[in-house]
PDB file of C-alpha atoms in Angstrom:
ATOM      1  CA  UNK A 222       4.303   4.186 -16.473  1.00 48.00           C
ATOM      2  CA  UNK A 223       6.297   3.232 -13.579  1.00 48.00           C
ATOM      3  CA  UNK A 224       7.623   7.561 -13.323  1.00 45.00           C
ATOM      4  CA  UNK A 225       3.437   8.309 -13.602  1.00 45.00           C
ATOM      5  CA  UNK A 226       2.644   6.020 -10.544  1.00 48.00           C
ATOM      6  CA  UNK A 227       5.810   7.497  -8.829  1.00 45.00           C
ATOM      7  CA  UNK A 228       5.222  11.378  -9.564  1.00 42.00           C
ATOM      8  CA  UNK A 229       1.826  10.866  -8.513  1.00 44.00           C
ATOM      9  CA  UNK A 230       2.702   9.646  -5.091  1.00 45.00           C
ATOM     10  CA  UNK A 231       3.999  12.556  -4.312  1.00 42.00           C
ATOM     11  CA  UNK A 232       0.713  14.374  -3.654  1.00 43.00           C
ATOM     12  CA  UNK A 233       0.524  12.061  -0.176  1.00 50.00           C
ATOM     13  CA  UNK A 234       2.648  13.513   2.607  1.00 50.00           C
ATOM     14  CA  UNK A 235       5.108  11.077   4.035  1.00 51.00           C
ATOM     15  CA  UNK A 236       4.487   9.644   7.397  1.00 52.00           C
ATOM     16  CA  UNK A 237       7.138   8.583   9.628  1.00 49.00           C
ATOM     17  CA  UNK A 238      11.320   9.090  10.003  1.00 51.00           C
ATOM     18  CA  UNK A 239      11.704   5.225  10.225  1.00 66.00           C
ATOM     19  CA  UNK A 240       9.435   2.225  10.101  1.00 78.00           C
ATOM     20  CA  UNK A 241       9.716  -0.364  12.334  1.00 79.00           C
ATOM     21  CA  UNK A 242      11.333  -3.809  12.145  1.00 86.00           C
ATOM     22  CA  UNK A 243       9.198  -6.676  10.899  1.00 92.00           C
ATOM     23  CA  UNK A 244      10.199 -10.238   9.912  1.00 94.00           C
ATOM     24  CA  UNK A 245       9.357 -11.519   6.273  1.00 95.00           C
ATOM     25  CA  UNK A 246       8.721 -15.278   6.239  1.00 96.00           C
ATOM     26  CA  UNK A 247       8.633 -17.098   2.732  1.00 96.00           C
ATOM     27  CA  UNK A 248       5.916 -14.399   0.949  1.00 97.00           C
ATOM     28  CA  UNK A 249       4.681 -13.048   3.845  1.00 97.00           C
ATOM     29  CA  UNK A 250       4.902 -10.524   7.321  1.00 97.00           C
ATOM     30  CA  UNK A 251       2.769 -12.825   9.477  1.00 97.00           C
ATOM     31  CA  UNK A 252       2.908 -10.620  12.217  1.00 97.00           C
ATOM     32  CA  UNK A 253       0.940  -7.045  12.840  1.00 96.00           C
ATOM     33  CA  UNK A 254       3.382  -4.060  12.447  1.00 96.00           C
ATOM     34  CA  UNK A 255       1.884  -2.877  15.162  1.00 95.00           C
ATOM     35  CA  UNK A 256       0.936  -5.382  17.334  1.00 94.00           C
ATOM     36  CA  UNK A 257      -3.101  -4.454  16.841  1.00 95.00           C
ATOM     37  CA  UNK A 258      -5.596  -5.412  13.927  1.00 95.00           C
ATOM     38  CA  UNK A 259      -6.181  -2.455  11.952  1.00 98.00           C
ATOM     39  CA  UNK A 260      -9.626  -0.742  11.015  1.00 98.00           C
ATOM     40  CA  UNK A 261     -11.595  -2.011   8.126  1.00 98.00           C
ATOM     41  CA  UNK A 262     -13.203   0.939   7.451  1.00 98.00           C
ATOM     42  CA  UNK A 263     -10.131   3.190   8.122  1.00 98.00           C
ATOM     43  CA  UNK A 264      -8.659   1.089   5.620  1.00 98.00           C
ATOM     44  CA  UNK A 265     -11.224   1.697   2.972  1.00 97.00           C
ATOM     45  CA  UNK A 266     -11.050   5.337   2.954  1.00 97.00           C
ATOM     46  CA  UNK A 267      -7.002   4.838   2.595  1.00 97.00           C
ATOM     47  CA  UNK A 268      -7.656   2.708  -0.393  1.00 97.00           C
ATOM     48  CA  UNK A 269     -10.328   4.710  -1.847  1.00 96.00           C
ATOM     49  CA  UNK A 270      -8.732   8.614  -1.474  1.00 91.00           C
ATOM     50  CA  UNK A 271      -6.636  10.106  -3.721  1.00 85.00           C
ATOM     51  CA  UNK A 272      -4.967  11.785  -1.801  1.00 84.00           C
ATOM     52  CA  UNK A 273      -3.309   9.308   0.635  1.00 84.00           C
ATOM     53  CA  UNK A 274      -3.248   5.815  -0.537  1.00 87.00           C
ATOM     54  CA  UNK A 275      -3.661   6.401  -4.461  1.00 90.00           C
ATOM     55  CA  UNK A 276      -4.466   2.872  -4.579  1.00 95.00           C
ATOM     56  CA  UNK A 277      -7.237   3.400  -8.028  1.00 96.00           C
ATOM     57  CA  UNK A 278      -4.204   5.289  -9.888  1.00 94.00           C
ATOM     58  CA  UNK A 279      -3.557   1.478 -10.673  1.00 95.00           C
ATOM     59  CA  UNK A 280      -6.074  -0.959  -9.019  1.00 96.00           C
ATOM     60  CA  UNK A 281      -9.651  -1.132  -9.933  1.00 97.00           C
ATOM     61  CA  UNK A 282     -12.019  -2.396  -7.073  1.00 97.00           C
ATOM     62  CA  UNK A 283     -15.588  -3.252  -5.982  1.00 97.00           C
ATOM     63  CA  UNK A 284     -15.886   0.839  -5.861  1.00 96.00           C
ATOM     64  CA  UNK A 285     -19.071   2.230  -7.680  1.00 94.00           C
ATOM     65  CA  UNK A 286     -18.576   5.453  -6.422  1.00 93.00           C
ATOM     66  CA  UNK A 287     -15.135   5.519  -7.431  1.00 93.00           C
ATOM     67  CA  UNK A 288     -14.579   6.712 -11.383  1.00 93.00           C
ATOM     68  CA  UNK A 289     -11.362   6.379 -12.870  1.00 93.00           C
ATOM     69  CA  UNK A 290     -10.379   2.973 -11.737  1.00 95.00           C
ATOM     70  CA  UNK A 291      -7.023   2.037 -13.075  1.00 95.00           C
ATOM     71  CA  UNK A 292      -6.245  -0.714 -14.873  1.00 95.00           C
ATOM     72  CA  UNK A 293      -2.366  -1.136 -14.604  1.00 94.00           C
ATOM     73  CA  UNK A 294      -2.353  -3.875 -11.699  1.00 95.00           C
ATOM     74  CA  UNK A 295      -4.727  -6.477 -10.449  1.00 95.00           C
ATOM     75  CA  UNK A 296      -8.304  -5.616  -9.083  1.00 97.00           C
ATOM     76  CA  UNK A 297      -8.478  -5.795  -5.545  1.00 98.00           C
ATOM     77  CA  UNK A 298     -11.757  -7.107  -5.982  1.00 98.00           C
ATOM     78  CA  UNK A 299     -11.571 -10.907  -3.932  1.00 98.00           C
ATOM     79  CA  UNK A 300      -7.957  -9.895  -2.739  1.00 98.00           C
ATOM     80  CA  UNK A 301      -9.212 -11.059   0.439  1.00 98.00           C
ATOM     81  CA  UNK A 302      -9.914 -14.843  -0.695  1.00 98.00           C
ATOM     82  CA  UNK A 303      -6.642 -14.925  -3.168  1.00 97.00           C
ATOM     83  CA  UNK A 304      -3.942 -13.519  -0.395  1.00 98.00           C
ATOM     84  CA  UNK A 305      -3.299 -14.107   3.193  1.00 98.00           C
ATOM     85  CA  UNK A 306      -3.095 -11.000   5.748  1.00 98.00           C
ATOM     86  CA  UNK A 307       0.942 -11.519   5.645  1.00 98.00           C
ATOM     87  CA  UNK A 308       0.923 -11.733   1.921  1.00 98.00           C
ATOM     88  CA  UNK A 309      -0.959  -8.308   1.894  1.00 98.00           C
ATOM     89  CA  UNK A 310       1.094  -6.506   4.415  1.00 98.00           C
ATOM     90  CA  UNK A 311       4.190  -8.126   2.441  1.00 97.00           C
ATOM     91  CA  UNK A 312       3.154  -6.690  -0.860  1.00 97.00           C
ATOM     92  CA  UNK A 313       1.893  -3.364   0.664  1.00 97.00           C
ATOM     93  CA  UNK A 314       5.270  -2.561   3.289  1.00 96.00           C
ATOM     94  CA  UNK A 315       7.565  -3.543   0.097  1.00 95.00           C
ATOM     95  CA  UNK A 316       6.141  -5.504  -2.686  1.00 94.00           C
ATOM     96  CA  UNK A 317       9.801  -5.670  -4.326  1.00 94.00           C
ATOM     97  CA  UNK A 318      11.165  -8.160  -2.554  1.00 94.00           C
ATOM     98  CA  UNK A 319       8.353 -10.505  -4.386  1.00 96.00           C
ATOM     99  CA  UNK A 320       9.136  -8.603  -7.968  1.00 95.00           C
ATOM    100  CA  UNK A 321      11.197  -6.625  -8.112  1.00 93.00           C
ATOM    101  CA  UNK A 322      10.061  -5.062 -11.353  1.00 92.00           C
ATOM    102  CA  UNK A 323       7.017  -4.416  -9.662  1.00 92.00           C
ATOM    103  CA  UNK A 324       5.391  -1.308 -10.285  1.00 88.00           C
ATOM    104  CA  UNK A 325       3.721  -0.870  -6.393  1.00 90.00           C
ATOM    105  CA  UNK A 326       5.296   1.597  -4.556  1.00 89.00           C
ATOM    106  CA  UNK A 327       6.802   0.605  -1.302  1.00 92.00           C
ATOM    107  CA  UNK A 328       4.316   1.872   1.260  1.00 93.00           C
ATOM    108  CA  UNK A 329       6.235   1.439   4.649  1.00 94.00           C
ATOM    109  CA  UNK A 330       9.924   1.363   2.900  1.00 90.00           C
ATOM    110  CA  UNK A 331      12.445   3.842   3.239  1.00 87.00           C
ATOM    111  CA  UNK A 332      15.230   1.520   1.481  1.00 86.00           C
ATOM    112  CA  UNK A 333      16.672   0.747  -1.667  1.00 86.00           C
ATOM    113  CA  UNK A 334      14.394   3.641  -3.134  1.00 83.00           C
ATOM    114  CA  UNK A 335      16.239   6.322  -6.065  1.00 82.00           C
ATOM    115  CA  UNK A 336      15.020   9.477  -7.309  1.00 82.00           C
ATOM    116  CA  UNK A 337      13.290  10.122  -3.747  1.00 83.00           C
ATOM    117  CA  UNK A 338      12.224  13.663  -3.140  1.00 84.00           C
ATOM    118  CA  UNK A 339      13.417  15.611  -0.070  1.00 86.00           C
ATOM    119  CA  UNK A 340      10.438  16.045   1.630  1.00 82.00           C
ATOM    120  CA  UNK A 341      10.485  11.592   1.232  1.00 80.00           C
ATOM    121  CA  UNK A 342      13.910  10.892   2.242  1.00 84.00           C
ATOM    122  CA  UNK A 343      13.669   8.380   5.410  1.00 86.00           C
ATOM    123  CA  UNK A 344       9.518   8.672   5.218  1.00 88.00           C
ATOM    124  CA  UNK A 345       7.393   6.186   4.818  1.00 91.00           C
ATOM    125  CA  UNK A 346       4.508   6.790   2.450  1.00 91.00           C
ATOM    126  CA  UNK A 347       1.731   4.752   4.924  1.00 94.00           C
ATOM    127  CA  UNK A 348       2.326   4.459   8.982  1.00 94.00           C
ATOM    128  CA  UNK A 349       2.492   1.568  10.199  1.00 96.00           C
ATOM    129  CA  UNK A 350      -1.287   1.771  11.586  1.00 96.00           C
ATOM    130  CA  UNK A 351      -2.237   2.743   8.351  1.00 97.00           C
ATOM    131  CA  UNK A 352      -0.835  -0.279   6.598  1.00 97.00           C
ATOM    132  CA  UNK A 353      -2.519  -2.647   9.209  1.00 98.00           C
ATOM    133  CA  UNK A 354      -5.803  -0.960   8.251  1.00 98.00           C
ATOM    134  CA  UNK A 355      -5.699  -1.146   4.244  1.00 98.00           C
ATOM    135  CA  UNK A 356      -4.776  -4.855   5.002  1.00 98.00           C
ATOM    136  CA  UNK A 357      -7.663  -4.990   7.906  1.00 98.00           C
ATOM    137  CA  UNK A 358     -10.030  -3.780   4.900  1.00 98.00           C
ATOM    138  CA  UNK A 359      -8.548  -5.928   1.869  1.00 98.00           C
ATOM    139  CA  UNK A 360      -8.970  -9.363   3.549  1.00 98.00           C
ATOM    140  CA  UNK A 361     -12.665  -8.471   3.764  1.00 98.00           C
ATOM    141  CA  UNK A 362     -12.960  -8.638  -0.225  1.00 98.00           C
ATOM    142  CA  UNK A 363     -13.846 -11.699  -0.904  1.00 97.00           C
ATOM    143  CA  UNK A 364     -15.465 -11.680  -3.995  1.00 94.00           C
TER     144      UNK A 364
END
């Protein structure tokens, strides 16, 4: 399963040469990566398209117009009112250093990755802007 979610990454193009420095505290990156909220509604569209965020491959969500939900990892229904804005950025920039079995790819990580392709290789898969927006749009899901 965890090859599947990776292959299928691979349809987004990567975003940036290097990401920028952020500080992890306990389960969390309290801080913005870039210093600005993001946009909600940016955020959805990230979330909800195939093609950049592939976030349904393996979440299901309060997304009617979505089919094929998946059902691999939690819904992101109420992620809002169960994690923090830092716990969200944490778990989107580089969920493995919570699990590090976990099957999430690491959105803004360019680290510790194998079997990258070349067109990958010191990319990130989400800019740092982008990241502040899915996490601008998950806190408002709170149911």
């Amino acid at each position: 399963m965890r090859a599947a979610c990776a292959a299928l990454l691979l349809w987004a193009a990567p975003v940036l040469a290097q990401p920028a420095a952020f500080q992890v505290v306990g389960d969390t990156i309290p801080a913005s990566l870039t210093g600005t909220p993001g946009d909600a509604a940016r955020g959805r569209a990230i979330v909800t398209t195939r093609q950049r965020g592939l976030c349904l491959l393996c979440h299901s969500g309060p997304f009617p117009e979505e089919p094929f939900q998946g059902d691999l990892a939690p819904s992101l229904a109420g992620a809002g009112a169960r994690l923090t804005k830092g716990q969200l950025r944490l778990r989107l920039v580089d969920g493995r250093r919570l699990n590090p079995a976990t099957l999430m790819p690491a959105y803004y990580s360019t680290e510790g990755l194998v079997r990258v392709g070349r067109a990958w290789q010191g990319r990130t898969v989400l800019s740092a802007e982008e990241i502040e927006d899915v996490v601008a749009f998950l806190v408002t899901l709170q149911e």
